[in-house]
Structure formats: structure tokens, C-alpha cells
Tab-separated table of C-alpha atoms and ligand atoms in Angstrom:
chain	number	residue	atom	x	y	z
A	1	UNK	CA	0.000	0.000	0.000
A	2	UNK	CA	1.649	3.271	-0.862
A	3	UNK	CA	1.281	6.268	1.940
A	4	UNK	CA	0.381	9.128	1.739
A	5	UNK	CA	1.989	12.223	2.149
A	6	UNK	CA	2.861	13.143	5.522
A	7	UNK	CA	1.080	16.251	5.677
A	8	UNK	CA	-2.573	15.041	4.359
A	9	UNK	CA	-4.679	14.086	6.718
A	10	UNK	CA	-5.453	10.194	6.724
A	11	UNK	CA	-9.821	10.807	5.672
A	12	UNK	CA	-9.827	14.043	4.498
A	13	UNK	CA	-13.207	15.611	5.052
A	14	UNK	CA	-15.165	16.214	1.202
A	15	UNK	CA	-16.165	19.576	0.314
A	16	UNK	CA	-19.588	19.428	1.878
A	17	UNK	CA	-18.818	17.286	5.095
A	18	UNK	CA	-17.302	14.829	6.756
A	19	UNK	CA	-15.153	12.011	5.473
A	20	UNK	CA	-16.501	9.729	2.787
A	21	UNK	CA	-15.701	6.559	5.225
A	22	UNK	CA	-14.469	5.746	8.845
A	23	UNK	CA	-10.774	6.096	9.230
A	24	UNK	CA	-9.260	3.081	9.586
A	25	UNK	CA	-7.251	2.296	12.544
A	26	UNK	CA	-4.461	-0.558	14.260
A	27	UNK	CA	-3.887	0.677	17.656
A	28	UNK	CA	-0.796	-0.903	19.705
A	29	UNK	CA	-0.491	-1.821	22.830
A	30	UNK	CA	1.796	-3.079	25.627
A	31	UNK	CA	-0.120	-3.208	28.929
A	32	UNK	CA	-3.821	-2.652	30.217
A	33	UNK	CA	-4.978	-0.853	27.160
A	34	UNK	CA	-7.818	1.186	28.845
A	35	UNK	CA	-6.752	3.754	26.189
A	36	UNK	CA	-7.747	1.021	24.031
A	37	UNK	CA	-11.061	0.779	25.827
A	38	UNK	CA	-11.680	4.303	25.647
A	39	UNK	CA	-11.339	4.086	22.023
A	40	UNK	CA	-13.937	1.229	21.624
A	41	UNK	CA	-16.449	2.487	24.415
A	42	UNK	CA	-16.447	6.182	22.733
A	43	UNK	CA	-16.897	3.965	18.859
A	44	UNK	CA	-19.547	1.600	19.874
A	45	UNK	CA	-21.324	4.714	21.561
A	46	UNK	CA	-21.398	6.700	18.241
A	47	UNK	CA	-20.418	4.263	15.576
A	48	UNK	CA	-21.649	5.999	13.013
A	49	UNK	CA	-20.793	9.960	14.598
A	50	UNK	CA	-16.977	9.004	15.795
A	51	UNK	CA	-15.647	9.210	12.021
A	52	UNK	CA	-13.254	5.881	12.993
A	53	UNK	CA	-13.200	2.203	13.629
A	54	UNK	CA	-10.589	0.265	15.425
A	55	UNK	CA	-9.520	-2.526	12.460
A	56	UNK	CA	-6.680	-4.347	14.232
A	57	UNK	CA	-5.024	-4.556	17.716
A	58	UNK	CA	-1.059	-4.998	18.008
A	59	UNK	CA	1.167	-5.996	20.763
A	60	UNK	CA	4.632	-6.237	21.723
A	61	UNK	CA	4.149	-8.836	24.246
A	62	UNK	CA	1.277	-11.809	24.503
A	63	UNK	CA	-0.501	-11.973	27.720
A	64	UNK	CA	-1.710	-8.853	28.730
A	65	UNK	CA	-4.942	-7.199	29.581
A	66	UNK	CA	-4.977	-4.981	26.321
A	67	UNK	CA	-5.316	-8.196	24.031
A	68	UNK	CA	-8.296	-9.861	26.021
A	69	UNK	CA	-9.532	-6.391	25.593
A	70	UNK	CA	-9.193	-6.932	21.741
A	71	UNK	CA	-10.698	-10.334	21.742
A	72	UNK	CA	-13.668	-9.442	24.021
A	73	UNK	CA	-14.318	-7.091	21.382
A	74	UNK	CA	-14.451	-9.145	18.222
A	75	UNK	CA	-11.042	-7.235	16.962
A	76	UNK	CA	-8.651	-9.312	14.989
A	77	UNK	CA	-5.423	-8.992	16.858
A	78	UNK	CA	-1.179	-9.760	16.480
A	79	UNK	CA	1.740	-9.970	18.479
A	80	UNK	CA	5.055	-9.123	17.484
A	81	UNK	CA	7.682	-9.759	19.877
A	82	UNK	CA	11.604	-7.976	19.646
A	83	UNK	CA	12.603	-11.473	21.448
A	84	UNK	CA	11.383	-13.898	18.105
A	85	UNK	CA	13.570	-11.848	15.705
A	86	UNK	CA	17.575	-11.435	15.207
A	87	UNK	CA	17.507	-8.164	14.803
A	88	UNK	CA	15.515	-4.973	15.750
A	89	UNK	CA	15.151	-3.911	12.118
A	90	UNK	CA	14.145	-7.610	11.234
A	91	UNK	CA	11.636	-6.804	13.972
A	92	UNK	CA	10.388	-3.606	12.666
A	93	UNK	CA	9.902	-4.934	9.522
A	94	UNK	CA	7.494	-7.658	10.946
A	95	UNK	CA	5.559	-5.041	13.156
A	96	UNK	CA	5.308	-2.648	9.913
A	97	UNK	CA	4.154	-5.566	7.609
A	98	UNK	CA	1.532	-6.878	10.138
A	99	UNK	CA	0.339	-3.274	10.554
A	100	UNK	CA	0.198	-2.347	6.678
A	101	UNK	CA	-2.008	-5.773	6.517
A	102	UNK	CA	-4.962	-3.874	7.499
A	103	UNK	CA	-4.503	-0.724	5.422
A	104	UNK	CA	-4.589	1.890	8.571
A	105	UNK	CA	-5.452	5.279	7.810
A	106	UNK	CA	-3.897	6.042	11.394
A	107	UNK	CA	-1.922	3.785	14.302
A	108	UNK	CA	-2.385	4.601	17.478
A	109	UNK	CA	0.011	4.109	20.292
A	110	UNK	CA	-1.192	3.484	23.333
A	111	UNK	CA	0.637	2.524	25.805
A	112	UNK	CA	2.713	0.707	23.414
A	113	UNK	CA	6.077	0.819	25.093
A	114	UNK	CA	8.275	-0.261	22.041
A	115	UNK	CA	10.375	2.743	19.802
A	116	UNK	CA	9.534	1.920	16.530
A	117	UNK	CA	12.246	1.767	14.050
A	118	UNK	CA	12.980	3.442	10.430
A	119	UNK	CA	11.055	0.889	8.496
A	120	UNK	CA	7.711	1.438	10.199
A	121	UNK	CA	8.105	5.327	10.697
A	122	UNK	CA	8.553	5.233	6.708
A	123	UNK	CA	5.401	3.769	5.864
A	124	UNK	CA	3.558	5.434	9.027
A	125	UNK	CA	5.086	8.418	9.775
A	126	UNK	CA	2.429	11.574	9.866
A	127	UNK	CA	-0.446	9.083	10.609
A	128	UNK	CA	1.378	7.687	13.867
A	129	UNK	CA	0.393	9.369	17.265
A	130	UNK	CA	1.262	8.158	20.574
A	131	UNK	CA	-0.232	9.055	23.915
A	132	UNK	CA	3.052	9.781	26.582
A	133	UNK	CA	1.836	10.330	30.656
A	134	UNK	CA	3.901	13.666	30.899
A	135	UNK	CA	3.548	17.062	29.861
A	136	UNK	CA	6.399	17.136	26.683
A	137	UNK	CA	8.817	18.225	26.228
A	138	UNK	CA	9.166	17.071	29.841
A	139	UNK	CA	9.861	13.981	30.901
A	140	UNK	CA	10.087	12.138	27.596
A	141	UNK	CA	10.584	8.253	27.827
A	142	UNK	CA	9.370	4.558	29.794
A	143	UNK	CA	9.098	6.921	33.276
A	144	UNK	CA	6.866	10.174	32.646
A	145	UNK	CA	5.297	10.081	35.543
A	146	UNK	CA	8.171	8.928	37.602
A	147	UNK	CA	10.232	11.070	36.491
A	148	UNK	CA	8.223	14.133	37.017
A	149	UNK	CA	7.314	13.239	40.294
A	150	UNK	CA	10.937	12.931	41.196
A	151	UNK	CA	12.023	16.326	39.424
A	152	UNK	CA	9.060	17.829	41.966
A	153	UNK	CA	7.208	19.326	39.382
A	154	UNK	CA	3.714	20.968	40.520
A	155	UNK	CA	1.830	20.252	37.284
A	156	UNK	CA	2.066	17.465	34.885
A	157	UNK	CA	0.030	15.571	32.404
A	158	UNK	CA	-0.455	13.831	29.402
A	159	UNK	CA	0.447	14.789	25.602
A	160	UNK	CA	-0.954	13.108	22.665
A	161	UNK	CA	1.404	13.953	19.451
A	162	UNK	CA	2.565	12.500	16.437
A	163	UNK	CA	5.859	9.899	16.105
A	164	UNK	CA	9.093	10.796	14.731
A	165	UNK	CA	12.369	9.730	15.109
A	166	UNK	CA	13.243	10.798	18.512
A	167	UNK	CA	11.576	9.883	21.902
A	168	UNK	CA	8.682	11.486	22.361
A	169	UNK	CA	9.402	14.558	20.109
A	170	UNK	CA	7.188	14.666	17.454
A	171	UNK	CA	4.593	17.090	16.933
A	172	UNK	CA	2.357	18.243	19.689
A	173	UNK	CA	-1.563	17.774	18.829
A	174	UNK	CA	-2.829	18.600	22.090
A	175	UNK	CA	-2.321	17.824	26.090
A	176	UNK	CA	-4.079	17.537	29.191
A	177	UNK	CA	-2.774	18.837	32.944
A	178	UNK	CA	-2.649	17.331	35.789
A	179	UNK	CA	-1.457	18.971	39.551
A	180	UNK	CA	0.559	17.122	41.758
A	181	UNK	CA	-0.526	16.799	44.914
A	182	UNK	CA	1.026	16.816	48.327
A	183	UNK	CA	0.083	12.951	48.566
A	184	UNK	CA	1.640	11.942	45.286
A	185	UNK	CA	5.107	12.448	47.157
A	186	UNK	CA	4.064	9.811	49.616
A	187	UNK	CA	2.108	7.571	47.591
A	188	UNK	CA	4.414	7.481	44.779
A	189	UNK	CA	4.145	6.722	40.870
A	190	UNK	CA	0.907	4.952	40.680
A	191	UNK	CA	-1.810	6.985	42.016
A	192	UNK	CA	-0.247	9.885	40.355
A	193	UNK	CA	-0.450	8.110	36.753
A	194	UNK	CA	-4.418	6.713	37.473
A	195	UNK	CA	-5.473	10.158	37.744
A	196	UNK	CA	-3.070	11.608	34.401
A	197	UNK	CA	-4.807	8.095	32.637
A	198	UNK	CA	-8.216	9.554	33.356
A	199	UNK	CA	-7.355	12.614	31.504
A	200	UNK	CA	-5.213	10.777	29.039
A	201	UNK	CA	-8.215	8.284	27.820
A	202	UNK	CA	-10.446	11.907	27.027
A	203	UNK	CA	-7.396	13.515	25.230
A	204	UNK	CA	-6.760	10.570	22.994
A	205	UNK	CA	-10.461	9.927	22.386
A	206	UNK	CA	-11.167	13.561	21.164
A	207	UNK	CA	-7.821	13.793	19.281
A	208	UNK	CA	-8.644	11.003	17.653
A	209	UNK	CA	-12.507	11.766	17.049
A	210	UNK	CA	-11.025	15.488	15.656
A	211	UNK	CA	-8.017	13.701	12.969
A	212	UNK	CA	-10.792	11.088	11.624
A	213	UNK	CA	-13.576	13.617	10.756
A	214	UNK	CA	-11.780	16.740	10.096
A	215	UNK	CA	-8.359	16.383	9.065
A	216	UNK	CA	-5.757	17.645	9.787
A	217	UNK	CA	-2.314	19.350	8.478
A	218	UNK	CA	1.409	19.368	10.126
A	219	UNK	CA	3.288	22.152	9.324
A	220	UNK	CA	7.158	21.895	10.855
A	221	UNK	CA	6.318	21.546	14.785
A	222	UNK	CA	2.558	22.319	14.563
A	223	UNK	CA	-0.092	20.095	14.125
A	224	UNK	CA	-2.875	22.209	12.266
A	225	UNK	CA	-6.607	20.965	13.362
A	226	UNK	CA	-9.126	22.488	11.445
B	301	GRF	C1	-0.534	5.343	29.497
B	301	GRF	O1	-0.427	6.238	30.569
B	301	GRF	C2	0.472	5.656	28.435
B	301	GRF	O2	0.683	7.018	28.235
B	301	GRF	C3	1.706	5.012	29.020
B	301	GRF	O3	1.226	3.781	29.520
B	301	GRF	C4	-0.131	3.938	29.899
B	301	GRF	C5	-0.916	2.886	29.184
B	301	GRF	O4	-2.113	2.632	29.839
B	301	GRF	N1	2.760	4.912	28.074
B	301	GRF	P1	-3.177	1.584	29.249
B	301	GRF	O5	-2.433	0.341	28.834
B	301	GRF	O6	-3.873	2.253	28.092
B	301	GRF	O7	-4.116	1.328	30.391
């Protein structure tokens, strides 16, 4: 399948309305994949309104949470794991094929804690967007949330943006805050990143809702939403 241009949006909307089909979408995932649910809840509740359907599920890893959330919900689903291949380009090439198989008009990473490599941001690039628990160009990398809350930052967060080449530094297309608390300090990383994952899952549902039925342009550093 050839790709598009990197700065057309993946369902452009026609002259009188919105797209002339759902976007198509593979999301990845590593872990619990409530981002994943979000998706699918905020779908199924407006299948017809949201302007995208989930077509695939990836993982990194078999096993987890994210994957039974897949199969609960009909999706067709694939694991690629770094560990199966000799190299990390041999791996990249599997992830990008088994991605490309369903003809994505956007991949979503969610929770998908695996850097792509050249081979998939060629064919993907400008219709891959992550979701990162930290307020970037803070914090980038595995420990957002750690990280911030050990830096003693007051406000943090959650930034959805497109994938480029670099961790965590592609394009901003929008972010949520956060505040620390007092309590984070004593009860550490995890209630800290529940309450950044509630605003997270609204973020990436809306960003994604906005790309499918309106388009969208990226010019340099800014993501253009119409
Ligand atoms: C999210 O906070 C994401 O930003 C981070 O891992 C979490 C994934 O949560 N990289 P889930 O698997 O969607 O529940």
C-alpha cells in the first residue's frame, strides 16, 4: 500500500462534510490498554458519529490485559515480539508488515512501550500518534510520571502527538494537565499516573474523534486541526 503524504490528513473531510468513510485504525499496545477501551467504548457509543473504527489490535508482548480487551471485542489482533527476531530492524519490519495488513489510515500508540524503528516510521510516519503520561517536552521516555514526580514538578500531564524519530518529540496535537498533589510524594508513581490516565483516555479519544472527521495538516512543529 503506498502512503500518503505526511502532511494530508489520513480521511480528508469532502467539500460538503465529513469524510466519505471511517478512518481506519491498528492501535498498539503493551499493557492494560484502557486507552484502548476508551477508544472502543467512545466507537460503539457513536459508531456511526466518531468518524473511525478500530480494524486491528497490536502488541509487543502476549498476555496482557490490552489483548483480552481486543478479543472481548471481536477485533482481529497480532503480536510481534523484539525477542522472536535477530535483529531490531528484522523486527520492525514484521511489526510494519503486520500493521500495513490492514490498510490503517492512522496507528495509534497506546501505551505501546516499544520505539519503533525506520522501516515502520517510513510507511507510518504523519499518521502515527502516541499518547506519553507527561507534559512534553518534559519527561520524555518509559518513566513520565516517575520522572516528574521525582524532578518535583507541581503540574504534569499527558500529551498526545505524532511519532518521529526521537523519543517522544514529534509534533504536539494537544495535552491535558494534571497537579501534583502533596500525597503523590508519599504515595508514589501509581496513584499519580491513574489520575493523568483519566485525563489521558479523554485527550486521545477527542484527538482522535477530531483527525478522523476533520483532518488535519502538520506544518514543521505544529499540528494544524481544522
Ligand atoms: C498510558 O499512561 C500511556 O501514556 C503510558 O502507559 C499507559 C498505558 O495505559 N505509556 P493503558 O495500557 O492504556 O491502560
Amino acid at each position: 500500500m503506498a502512503s500518503p503524504p505526511a502532511s494530508t490528513s489520513p480521511a480528508p473531510p469532502g467539500p460538503t462534510g465529513p469524510p466519505a468513510r471511517p478512518a481506519r485504525l491498528v492501535v498498539l499496545v503493551s499493557g492494560s490498554g484502557t486507552n484502548l477501551q476508551a477508544l472502543l467504548d467512545a466507537i460503539a457509543a457513536d459508531p456511526e458519529g466518531f468518524g473511525a473504527r478500530v480494524v486491528a489490535v497490536g502488541a509487543d508482548r502476549d498476555g496482557i490485559v490490552g489483548l483480552e480487551r481486543a478479543e472481548r471485542a471481536g477485533l482481529p489482533t497480532f503480536v510481534r515480539r523484539v525477542k522472536d527476531y535477530g535483529t531490531r530492524d528484522a523486527w520492525d519490519h514484521a511489526l510494519a508488515e503486520a500493521t500495513a495488513a490492514y490498510e490503517p489510515d492512522l496507528v495509534v500508540s497506546a501505551g505501546f512501550m516499544k520505539i519503533v524503528g525506520k522501516e515502520f516510521l517510513a510507511r507510518f510516519g504523519g499518521r502515527f500518534i502516541n499518547t506519553h503520561p507527561a507534559l512534553l517536552p518534559s519527561f520524555p521516555g518509559a518513566h513520565g510520571v516517575r520522572d516528574a514526580l521525582a524532578y518535583g514538578a507541581k503540574v504534569t500531564g499527558c500529551t498526545v502527538h505524532f511519532v518521529d524519530d526521537g523519543v517522544d518529540t514529534g509534533p504536539i496535537i494537544a495535552q491535558g494537565v494534571v497537579e501534583v498533589v502533596e500525597e503523590d510524594t508519599a504515595e508514589g508513581e501509581a496513584a499519580l499516573h491513574e489520575r493523568i490516565k483519566e485525563v489521558e483516555r479523554r485527550l486521545l479519544v477527542d484527538v482522535v474523534r477530531r483527525l478522523a472527521r476533520s483532518g488535519y495538516r502538520i506544518e514543521g512543529r505544529k499540528v494544524i486541526l481544522p
